[in-house]
Every structure is written in C-alpha cells, then in structure tokens.
mmCIF file of C-alpha atoms and ligand atoms in Angstrom:
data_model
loop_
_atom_site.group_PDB
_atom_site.id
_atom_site.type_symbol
_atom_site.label_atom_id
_atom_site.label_comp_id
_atom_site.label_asym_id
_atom_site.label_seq_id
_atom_site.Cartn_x
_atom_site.Cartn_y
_atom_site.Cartn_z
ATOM 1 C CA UNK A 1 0.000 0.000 0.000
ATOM 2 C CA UNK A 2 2.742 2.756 1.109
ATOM 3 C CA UNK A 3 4.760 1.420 -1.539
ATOM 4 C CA UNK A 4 2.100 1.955 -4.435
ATOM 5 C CA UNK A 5 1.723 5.638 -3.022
ATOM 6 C CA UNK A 6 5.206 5.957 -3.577
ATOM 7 C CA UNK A 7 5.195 5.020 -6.911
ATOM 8 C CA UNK A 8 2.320 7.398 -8.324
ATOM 9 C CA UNK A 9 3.908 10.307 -5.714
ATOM 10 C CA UNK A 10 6.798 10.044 -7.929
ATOM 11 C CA UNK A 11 4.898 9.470 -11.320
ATOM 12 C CA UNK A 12 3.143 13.088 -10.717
ATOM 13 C CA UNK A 13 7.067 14.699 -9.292
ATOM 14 C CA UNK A 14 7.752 12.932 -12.948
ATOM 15 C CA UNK A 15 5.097 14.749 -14.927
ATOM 16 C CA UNK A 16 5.733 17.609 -13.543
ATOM 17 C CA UNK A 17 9.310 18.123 -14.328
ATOM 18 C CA UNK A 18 8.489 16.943 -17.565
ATOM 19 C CA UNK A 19 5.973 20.090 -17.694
ATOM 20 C CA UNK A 20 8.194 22.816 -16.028
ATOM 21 C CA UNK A 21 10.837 21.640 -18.653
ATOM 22 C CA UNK A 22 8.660 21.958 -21.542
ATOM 23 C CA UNK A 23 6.765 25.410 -20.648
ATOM 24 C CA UNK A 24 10.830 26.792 -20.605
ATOM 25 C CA UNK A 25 11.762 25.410 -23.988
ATOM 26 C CA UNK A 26 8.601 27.878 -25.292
ATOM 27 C CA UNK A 27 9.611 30.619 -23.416
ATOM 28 C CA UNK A 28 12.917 30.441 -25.086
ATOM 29 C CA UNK A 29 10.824 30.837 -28.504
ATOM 30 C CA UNK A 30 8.547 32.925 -27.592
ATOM 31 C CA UNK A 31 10.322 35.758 -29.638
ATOM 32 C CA UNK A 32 11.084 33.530 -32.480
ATOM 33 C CA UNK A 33 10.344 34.397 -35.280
ATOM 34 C CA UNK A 34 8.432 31.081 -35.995
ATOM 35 C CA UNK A 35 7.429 30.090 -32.304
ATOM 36 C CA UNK A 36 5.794 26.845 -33.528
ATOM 37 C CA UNK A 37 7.992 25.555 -35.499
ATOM 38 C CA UNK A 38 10.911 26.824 -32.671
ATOM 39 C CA UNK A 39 8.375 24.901 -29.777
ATOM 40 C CA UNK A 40 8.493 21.598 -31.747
ATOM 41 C CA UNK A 41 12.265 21.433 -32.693
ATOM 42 C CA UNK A 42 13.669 22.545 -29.523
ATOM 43 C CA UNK A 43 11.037 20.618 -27.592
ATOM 44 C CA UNK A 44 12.048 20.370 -23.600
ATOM 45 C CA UNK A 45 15.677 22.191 -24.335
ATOM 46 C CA UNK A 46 15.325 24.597 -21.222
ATOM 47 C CA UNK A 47 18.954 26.266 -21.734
ATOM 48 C CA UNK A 48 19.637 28.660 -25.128
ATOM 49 C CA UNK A 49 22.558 26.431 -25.905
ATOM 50 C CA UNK A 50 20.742 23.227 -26.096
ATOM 51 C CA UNK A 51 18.023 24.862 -27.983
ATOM 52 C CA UNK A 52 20.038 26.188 -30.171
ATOM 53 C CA UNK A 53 22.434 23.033 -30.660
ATOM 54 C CA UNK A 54 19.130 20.937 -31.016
ATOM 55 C CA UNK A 55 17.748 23.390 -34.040
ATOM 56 C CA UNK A 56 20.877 23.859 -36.065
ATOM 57 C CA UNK A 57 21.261 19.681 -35.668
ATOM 58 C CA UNK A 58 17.654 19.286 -37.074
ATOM 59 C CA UNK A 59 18.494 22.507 -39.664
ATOM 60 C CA UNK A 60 21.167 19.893 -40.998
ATOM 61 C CA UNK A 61 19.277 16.988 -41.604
ATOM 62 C CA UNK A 62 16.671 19.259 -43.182
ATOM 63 C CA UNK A 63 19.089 20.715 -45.609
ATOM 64 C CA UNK A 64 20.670 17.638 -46.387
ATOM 65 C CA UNK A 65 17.385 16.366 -47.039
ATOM 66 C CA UNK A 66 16.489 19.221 -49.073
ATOM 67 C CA UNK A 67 19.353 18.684 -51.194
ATOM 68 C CA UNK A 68 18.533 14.851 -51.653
ATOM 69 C CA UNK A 69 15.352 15.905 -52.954
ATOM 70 C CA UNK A 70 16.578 18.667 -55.372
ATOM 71 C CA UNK A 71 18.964 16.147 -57.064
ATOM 72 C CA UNK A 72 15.871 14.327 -57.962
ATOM 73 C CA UNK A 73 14.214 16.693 -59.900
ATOM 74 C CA UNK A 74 15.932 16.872 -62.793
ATOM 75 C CA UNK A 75 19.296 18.147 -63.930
ATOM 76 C CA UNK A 76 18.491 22.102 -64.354
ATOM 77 C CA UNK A 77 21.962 24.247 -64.144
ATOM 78 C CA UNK A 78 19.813 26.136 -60.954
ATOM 79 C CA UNK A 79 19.717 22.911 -59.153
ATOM 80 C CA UNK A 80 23.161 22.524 -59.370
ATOM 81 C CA UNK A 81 23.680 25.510 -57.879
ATOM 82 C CA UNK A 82 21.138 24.544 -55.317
ATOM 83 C CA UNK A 83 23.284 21.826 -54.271
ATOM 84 C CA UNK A 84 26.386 23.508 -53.886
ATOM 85 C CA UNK A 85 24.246 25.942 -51.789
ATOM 86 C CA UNK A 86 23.221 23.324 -49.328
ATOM 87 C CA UNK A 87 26.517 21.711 -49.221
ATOM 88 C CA UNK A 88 27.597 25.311 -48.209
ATOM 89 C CA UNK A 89 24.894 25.788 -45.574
ATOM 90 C CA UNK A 90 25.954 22.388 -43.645
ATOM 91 C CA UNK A 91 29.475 22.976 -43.717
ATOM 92 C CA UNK A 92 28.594 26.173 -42.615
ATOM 93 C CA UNK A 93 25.976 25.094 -40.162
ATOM 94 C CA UNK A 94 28.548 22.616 -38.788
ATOM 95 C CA UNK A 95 31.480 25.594 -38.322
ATOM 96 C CA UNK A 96 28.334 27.389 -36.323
ATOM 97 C CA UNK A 97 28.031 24.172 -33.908
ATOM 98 C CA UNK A 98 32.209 24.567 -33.726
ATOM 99 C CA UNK A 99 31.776 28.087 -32.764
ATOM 100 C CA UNK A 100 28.554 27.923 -29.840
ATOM 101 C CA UNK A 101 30.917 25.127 -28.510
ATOM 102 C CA UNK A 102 33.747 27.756 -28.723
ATOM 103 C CA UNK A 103 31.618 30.174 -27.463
ATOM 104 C CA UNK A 104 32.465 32.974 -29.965
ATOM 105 C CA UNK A 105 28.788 34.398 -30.288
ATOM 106 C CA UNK A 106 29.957 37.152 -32.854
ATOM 107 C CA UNK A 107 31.246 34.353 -35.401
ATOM 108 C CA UNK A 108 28.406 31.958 -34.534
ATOM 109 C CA UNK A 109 26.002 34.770 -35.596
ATOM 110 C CA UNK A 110 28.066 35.613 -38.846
ATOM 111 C CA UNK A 111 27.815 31.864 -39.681
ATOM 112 C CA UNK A 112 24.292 31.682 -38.824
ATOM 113 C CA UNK A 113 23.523 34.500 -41.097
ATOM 114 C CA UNK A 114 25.650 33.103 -43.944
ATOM 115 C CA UNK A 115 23.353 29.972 -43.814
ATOM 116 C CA UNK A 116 20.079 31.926 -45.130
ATOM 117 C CA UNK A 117 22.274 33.993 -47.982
ATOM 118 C CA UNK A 118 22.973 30.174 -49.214
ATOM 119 C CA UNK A 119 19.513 29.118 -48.863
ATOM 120 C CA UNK A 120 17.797 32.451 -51.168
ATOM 121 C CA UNK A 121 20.847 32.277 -53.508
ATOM 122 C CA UNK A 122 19.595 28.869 -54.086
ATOM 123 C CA UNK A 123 15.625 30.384 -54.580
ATOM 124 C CA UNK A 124 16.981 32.633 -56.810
ATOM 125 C CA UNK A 125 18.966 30.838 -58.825
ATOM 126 C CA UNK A 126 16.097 28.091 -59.791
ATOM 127 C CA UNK A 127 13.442 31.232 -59.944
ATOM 128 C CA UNK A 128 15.626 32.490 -62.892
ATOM 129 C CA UNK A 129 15.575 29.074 -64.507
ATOM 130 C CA UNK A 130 12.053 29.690 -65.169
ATOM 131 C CA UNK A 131 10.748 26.484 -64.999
ATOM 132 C CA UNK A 132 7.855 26.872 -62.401
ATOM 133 C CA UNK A 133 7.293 23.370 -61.534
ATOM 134 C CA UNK A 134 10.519 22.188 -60.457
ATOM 135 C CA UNK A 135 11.382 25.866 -58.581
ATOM 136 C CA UNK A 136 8.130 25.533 -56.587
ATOM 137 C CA UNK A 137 9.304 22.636 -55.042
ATOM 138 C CA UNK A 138 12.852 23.092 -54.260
ATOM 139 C CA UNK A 139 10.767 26.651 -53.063
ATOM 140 C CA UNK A 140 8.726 25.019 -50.299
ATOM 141 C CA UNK A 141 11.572 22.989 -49.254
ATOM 142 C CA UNK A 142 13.475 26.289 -48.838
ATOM 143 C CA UNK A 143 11.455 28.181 -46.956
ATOM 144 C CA UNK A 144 11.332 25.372 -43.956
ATOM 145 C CA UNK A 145 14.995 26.071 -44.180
ATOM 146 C CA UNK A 146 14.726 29.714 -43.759
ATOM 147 C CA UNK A 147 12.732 29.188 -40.933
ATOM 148 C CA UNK A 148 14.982 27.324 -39.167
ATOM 149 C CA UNK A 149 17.687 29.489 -39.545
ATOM 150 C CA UNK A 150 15.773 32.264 -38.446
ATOM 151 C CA UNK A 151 14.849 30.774 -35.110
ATOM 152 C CA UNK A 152 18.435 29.699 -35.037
ATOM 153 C CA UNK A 153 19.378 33.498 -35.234
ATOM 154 C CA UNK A 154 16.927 33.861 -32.734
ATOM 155 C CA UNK A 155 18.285 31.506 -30.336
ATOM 156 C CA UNK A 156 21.873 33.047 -30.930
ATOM 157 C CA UNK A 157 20.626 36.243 -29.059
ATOM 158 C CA UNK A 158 19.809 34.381 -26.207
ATOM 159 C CA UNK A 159 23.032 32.890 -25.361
ATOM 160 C CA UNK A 160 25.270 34.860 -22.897
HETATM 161 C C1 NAG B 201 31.946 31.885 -40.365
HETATM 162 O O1 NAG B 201 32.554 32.736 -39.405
HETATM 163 C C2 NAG B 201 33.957 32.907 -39.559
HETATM 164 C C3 NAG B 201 34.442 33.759 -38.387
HETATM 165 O O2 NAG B 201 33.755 34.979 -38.303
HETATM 166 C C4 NAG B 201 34.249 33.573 -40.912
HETATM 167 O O3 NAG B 201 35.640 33.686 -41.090
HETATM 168 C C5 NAG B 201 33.638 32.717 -42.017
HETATM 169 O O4 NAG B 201 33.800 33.376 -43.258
HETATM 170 C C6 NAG B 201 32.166 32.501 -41.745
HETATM 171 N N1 NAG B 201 31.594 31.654 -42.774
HETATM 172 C C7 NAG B 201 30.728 32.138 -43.654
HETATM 173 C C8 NAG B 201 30.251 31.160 -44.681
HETATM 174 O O5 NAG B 201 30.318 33.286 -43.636
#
C-alpha cells in the first residue's frame, strides 16, 4: 500500500518536471520568429545552448534532405547551384556548432547569417531558370529552411 503511493507520488514529481521543462523550452521561442515551429524542434531544451544546438542539428538533416530531394528533380543548371548551396549551408551550419561550442557568439552569428544567404541564392537561382514546376518545389523545401535558420538566429541572441 505505502509502496504503491510511492510510486504514483513520484509518477506526478515525474510529470511535472516533464511540464516545467517543456513550458521553458517555449519561453525560449517565444520571440522567435516562428514560435511553432521553434516549440516543436527545440522541444524540452530549457537552456539557449541546447536549444540552439538541437535546431541547427535538425536545420542539418533538413538541408541535407532538401538537397537529396533537389537532385531528384531533374538536372536544371539552378539545381546545381542549389546543391552547392546546401553543401555550403551544412558545412557552414557545422562551423556554427564549432563556434557555440567555442563560445564565440559574434562568429556563430556571422555563420548563422551566412546559412540563409545560401539558402535564397539557391531560390533565386532556380526562380531564374524559369521552370515553375521544379522551382516551386525546391521553393517550399526552402522556406522550412529559412525558418529554421531564423529561429536559429533567434536563439543566438539568447546565449550569454
Ligand atoms: C563563419 O565565421 C567565420 C568567423 O567569423 C568567418 O571567417 C567565415 O567566413 C564565416 N563563414 C561564412 C560562410 O560566412
């Protein structure tokens, strides 16, 4: 009987934590600008630097992704330059993670920065092509990325 008690006593002490941990990963995005999408990625990160690390990982895998799915389009002279662009952004990305470890903020933000220029030089590049079908996609791939890197710049300011 006192033994059961014990167990759901610390089963609520359990949820709890789990809640207080949670509500501080949103207040770290509530100035994002994408909270949502900041609130899902970072999920119970309650320090800047493990949000941060945690959204710049996940920007990563999204822009390798991205450029997965761009070499399948097709072979348009734009999508090439798309996936120099993205093989930019995550060596980029991955200098950024080198730098918060570092903790040189001023470079980590330069970095950060750099990753969206690669990510619209890569819009560009297949809105000039022309061809409407294939830049829509590589488009709406893009913009998740430009979200992420804006919450990323976000998170940057938080760090101390
Ligand atoms: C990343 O930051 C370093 C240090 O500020 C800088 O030398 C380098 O050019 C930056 N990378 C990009 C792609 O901007």
């Amino acid at each position: 009987m006192g033994e059961k008690h014990l167990v759901s006593f610390s089963m609520v002490f359990l949820l709890v934590a789990v809640f207080i941990s949670q509500a501080q990963g949103s207040a770290l995005c509530d100035e994002a600008a994408f909270p949502a999408l900041c609130r899902s990625t970072v999920k119970g990160a309650s320090d800047p630097t493990s949000a941060l690390k945690i959204t710049i990982e996940h920007l990563i895998f999204e822009t390798k992704r991205a450029k997965d799915s761009s070499l399948k389009i097709g072979s348009l002279k734009s999508l090439g330059v798309c996936k120099q662009n993205f093989d930019d952004a995550v060596d980029d990305l991955q200098s950024s993670l080198a730098y918060m470890q570092k903790k040189d903020i001023p470079s980590l933000k330069i970095n950060l920065s750099a990753a969206l220029t690669f990510y619209s030089t890569c819009d560009d590049a297949v809105v000039e092509s022309g061809d409407q079908k294939k830049a829509s996609t590589v488009l709406s791939n893009d913009l998740l990325l430009q979200h992420l890197a804006a919450n990323c710049l976000h998170l940057s300011t938080l760090l101390k």
